[in-house]
CSV table of C-alpha atoms in Angstrom, one decimal:
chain,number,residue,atom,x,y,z
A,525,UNK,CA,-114.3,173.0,102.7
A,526,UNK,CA,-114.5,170.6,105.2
A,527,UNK,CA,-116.7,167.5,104.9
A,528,UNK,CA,-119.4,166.9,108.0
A,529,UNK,CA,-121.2,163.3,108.3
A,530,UNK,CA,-124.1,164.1,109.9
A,531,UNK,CA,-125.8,160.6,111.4
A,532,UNK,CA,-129.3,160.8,113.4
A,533,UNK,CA,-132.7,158.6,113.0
A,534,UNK,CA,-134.3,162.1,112.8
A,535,UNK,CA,-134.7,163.6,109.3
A,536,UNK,CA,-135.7,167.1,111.7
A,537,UNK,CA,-132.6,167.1,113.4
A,538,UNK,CA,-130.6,166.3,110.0
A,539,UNK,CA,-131.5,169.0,108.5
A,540,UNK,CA,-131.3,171.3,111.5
A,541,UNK,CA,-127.9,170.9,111.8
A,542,UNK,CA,-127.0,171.0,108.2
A,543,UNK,CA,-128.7,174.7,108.3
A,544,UNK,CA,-126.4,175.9,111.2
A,545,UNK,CA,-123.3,174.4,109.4
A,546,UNK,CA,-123.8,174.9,105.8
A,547,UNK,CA,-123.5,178.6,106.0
A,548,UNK,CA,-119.7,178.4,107.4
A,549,UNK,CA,-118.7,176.6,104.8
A,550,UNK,CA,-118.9,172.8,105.7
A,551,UNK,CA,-120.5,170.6,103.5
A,552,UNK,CA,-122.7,168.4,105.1
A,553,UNK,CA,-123.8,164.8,104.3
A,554,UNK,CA,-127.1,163.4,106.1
A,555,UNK,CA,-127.5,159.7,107.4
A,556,UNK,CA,-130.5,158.5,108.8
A,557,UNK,CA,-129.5,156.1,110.7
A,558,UNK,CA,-126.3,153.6,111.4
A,559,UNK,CA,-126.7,151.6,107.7
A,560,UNK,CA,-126.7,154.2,105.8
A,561,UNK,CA,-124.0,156.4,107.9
A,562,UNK,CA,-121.7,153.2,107.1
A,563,UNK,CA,-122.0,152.9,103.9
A,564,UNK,CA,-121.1,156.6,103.5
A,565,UNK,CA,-118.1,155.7,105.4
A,566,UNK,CA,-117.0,152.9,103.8
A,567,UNK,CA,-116.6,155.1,100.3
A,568,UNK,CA,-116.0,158.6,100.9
A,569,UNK,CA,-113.7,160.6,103.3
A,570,UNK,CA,-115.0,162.8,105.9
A,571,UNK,CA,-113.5,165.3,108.5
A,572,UNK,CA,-115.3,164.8,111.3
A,573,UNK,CA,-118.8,162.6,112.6
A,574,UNK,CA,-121.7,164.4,114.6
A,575,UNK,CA,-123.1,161.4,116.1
A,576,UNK,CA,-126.8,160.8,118.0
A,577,UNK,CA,-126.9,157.8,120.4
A,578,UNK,CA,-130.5,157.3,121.3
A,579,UNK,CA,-131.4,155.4,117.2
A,580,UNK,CA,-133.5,152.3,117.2
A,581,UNK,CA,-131.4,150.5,114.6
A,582,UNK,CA,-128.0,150.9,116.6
A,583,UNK,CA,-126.6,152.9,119.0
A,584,UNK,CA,-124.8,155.6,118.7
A,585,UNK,CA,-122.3,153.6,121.3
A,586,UNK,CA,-122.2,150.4,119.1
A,587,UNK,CA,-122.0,152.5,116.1
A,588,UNK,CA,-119.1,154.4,117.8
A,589,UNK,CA,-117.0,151.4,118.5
A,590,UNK,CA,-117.9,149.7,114.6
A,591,UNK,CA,-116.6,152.8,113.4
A,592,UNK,CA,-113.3,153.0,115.2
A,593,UNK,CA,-113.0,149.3,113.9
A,594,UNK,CA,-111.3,150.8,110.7
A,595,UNK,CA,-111.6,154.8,110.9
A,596,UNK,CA,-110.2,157.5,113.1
A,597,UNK,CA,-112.4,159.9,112.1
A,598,UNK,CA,-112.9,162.3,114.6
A,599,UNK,CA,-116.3,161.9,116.1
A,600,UNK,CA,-118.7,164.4,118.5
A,601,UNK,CA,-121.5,162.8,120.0
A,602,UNK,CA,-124.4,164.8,120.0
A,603,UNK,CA,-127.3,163.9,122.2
A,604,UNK,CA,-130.1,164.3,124.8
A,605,UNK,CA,-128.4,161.7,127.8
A,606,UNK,CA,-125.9,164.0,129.9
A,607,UNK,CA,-125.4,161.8,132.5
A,608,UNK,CA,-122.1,161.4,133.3
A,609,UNK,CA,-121.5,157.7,132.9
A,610,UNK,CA,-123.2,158.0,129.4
A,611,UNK,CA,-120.2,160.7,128.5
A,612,UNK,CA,-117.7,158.5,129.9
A,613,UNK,CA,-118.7,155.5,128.0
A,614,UNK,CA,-118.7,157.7,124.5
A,615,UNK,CA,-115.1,158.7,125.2
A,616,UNK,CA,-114.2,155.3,126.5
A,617,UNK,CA,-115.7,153.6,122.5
A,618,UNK,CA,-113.8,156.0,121.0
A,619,UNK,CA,-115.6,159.6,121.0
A,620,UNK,CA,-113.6,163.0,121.0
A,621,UNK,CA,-116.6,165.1,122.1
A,622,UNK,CA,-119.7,165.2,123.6
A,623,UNK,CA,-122.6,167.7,123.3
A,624,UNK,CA,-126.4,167.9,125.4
A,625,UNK,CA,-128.8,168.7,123.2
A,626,UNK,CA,-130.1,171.1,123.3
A,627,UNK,CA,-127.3,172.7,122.3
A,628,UNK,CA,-125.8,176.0,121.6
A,629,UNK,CA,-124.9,176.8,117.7
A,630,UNK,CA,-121.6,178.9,118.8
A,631,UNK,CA,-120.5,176.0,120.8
A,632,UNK,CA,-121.2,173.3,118.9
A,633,UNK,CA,-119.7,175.4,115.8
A,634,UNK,CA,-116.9,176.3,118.6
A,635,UNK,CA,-116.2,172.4,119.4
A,636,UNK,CA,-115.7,171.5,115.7
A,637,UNK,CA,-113.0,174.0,114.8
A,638,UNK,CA,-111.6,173.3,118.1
A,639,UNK,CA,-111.2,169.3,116.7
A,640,UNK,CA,-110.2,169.8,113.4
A,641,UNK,CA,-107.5,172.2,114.4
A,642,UNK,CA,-106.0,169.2,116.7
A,643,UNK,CA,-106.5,167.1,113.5
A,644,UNK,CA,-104.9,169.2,111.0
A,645,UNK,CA,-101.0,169.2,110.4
A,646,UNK,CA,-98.9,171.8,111.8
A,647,UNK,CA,-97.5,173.3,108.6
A,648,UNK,CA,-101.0,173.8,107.6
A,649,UNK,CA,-103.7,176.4,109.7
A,650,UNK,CA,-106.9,176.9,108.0
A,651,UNK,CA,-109.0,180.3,109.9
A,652,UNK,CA,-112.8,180.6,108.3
A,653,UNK,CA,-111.5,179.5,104.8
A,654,UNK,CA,-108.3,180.7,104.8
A,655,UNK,CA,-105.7,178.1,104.5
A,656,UNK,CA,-102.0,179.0,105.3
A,657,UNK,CA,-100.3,175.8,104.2
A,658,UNK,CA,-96.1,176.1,104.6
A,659,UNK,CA,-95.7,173.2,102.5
A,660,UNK,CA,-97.2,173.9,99.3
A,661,UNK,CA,-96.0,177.1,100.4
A,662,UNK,CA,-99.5,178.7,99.8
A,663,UNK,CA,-102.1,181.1,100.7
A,664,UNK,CA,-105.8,180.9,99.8
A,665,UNK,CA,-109.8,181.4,100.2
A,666,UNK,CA,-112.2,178.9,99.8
A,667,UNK,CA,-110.0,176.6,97.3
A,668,UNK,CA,-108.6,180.4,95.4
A,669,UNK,CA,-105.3,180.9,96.0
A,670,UNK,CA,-104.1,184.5,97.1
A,671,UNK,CA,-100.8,185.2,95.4
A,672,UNK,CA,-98.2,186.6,97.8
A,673,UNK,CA,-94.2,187.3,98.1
A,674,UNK,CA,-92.8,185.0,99.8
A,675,UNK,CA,-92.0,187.8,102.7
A,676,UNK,CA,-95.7,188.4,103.0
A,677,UNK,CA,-96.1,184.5,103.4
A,678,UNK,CA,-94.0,184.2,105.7
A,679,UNK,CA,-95.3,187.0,108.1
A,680,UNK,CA,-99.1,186.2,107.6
A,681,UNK,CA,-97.7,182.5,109.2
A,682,UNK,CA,-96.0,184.5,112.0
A,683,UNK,CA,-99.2,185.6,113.0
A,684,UNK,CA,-101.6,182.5,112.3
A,685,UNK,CA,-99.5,180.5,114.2
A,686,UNK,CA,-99.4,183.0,117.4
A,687,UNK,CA,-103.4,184.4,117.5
A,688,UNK,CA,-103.8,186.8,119.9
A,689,UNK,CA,-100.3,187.5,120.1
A,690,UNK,CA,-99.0,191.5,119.6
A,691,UNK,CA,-96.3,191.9,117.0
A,692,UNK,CA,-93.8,194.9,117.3
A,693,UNK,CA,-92.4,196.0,114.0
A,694,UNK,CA,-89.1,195.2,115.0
A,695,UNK,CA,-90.2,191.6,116.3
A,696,UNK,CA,-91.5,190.8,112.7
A,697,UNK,CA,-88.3,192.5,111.1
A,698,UNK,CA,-86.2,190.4,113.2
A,699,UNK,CA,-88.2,186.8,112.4
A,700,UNK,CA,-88.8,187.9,108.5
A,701,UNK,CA,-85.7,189.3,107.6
A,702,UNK,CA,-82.6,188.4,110.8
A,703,UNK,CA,-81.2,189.7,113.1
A,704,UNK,CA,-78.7,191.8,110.9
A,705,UNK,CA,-81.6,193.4,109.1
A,706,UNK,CA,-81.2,197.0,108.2
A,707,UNK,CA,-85.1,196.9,107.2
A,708,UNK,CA,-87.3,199.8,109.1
A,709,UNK,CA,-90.9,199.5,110.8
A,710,UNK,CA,-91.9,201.8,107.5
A,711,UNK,CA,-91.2,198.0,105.4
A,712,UNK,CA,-93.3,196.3,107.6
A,713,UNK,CA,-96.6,198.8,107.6
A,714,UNK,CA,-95.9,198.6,103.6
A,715,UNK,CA,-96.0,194.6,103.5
A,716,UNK,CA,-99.0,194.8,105.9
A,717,UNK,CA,-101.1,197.4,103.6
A,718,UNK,CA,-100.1,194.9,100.7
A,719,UNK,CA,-101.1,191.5,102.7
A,720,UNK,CA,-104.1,193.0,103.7
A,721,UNK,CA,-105.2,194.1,100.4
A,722,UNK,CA,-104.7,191.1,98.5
A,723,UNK,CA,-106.5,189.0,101.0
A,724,UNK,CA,-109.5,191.6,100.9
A,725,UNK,CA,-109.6,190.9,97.3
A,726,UNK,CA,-110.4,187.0,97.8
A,727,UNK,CA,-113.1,188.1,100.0
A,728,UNK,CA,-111.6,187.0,103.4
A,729,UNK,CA,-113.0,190.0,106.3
A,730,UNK,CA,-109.2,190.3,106.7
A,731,UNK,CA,-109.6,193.7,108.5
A,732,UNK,CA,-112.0,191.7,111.3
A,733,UNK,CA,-108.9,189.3,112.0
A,734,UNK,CA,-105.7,191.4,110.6
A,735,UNK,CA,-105.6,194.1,113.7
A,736,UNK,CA,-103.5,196.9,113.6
A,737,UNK,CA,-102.4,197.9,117.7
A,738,UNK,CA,-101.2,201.3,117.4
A,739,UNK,CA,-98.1,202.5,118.9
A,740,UNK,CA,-96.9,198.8,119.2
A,741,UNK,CA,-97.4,196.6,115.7
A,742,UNK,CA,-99.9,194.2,114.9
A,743,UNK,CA,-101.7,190.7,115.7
A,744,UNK,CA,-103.8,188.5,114.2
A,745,UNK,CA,-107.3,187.5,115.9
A,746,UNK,CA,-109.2,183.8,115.0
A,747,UNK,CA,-112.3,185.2,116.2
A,748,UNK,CA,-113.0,188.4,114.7
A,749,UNK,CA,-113.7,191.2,116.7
């Protein structure tokens, strides 16, 4: 679960956002205000920043650059000034993103994932909960892990790391098993029924992101359908 500072000199707007987020599984932290946003940073670790500008205290700008002094956490500024000097100047301090209020929940939920997956190692890809990570060479849901063969591991990181992209059986054959493979297209549909079986048990909607494309193999979708 990934872990949101939320800073803004409006206890409305706080917990506004923390409703929209909560839900997809981020948990949330709320500072009113620069003080208390720093001392949250200065003892606990957090993903990513949603930052207001317009605070009494401090601006979001000078709090921007104060936290770039000694973090690179990523930040999103979130705020009512859209002119384009004002956007400039956030990314200039330090800023990764900048979002008008009012603002769109897809989007702004959109514009988070779309940070964290340039923050997050390569060997590890993380899709609504589900964390593929090569290293540890592990699969799981929400902190569970999802025991699999090391075949089916290696196939469900095929696809994570190419959404969108159509497998043929004999593509996936050839990068699971070689080139020299005797293994037939009836192998693969097995491993798949397995794969998507055991992540459906963890309670991942594996059948809105696992797609089957018949008469041609299979692909894997971030955004369910």
């Amino acid at each position: 679960m990934h872990k949101i500072l939320l800073i803004d000199d409006e206890q409305r707007m706080l917990d506004l956002l923390s409703l929209y987020l909560t839900p997809h599984q981020y948990q949330c932290t709320k500072a009113q205000g620069p003080r208390e946003a720093l001392r949250y940073l200065e003892t606990q670790a957090f993903d990513i920043v949603l930052l207001d500008i317009m605070m009494p205290e401090m601006s979001g700008f000078e709090l921007c650059a104060k936290i770039r002094s000694f973090s690179d956490v990523p930040i999103i500024m979130l705020t009512a000034r859209e002119q384009q000097e004002d956007i400039v100047k956030g990314l200039k301090l330090g800023a990764d993103d900048y979002i008008t209020k009012p603002f769109n929940e897809e989007e702004l939920l959109a514009r988070i994932e779309a940070l964290l997956r340039r923050q997050a190692p390569k060997n590890i890809i993380e899709v609504g909960g589900l964390k593929w990570d090569e290293e540890r060479f592990e699969l799981s849901y929400l902190g569970t892990p999802i025991k699999l063969t090391p075949k089916e591991f290696f196939m469900v990181g095929q696809l994570l790391k190419n959404p969108g992209k159509v497998f043929s059986r004999d593509q996936l054959i050839v990068l699971i098993w070689g080139y020299d493979s005797e293994t037939e297209g009836r192998t693969i549909d097995s491993h798949v029924r397995n794969v998507r079986e055991k992540i459906r048990q963890s309670g991942f909607p594996i059948d809105k992101h696992f797609l089957t494309v018949w008469g041609v193999g299979y692909k894997w979708l971030n955004e369910a359908e």
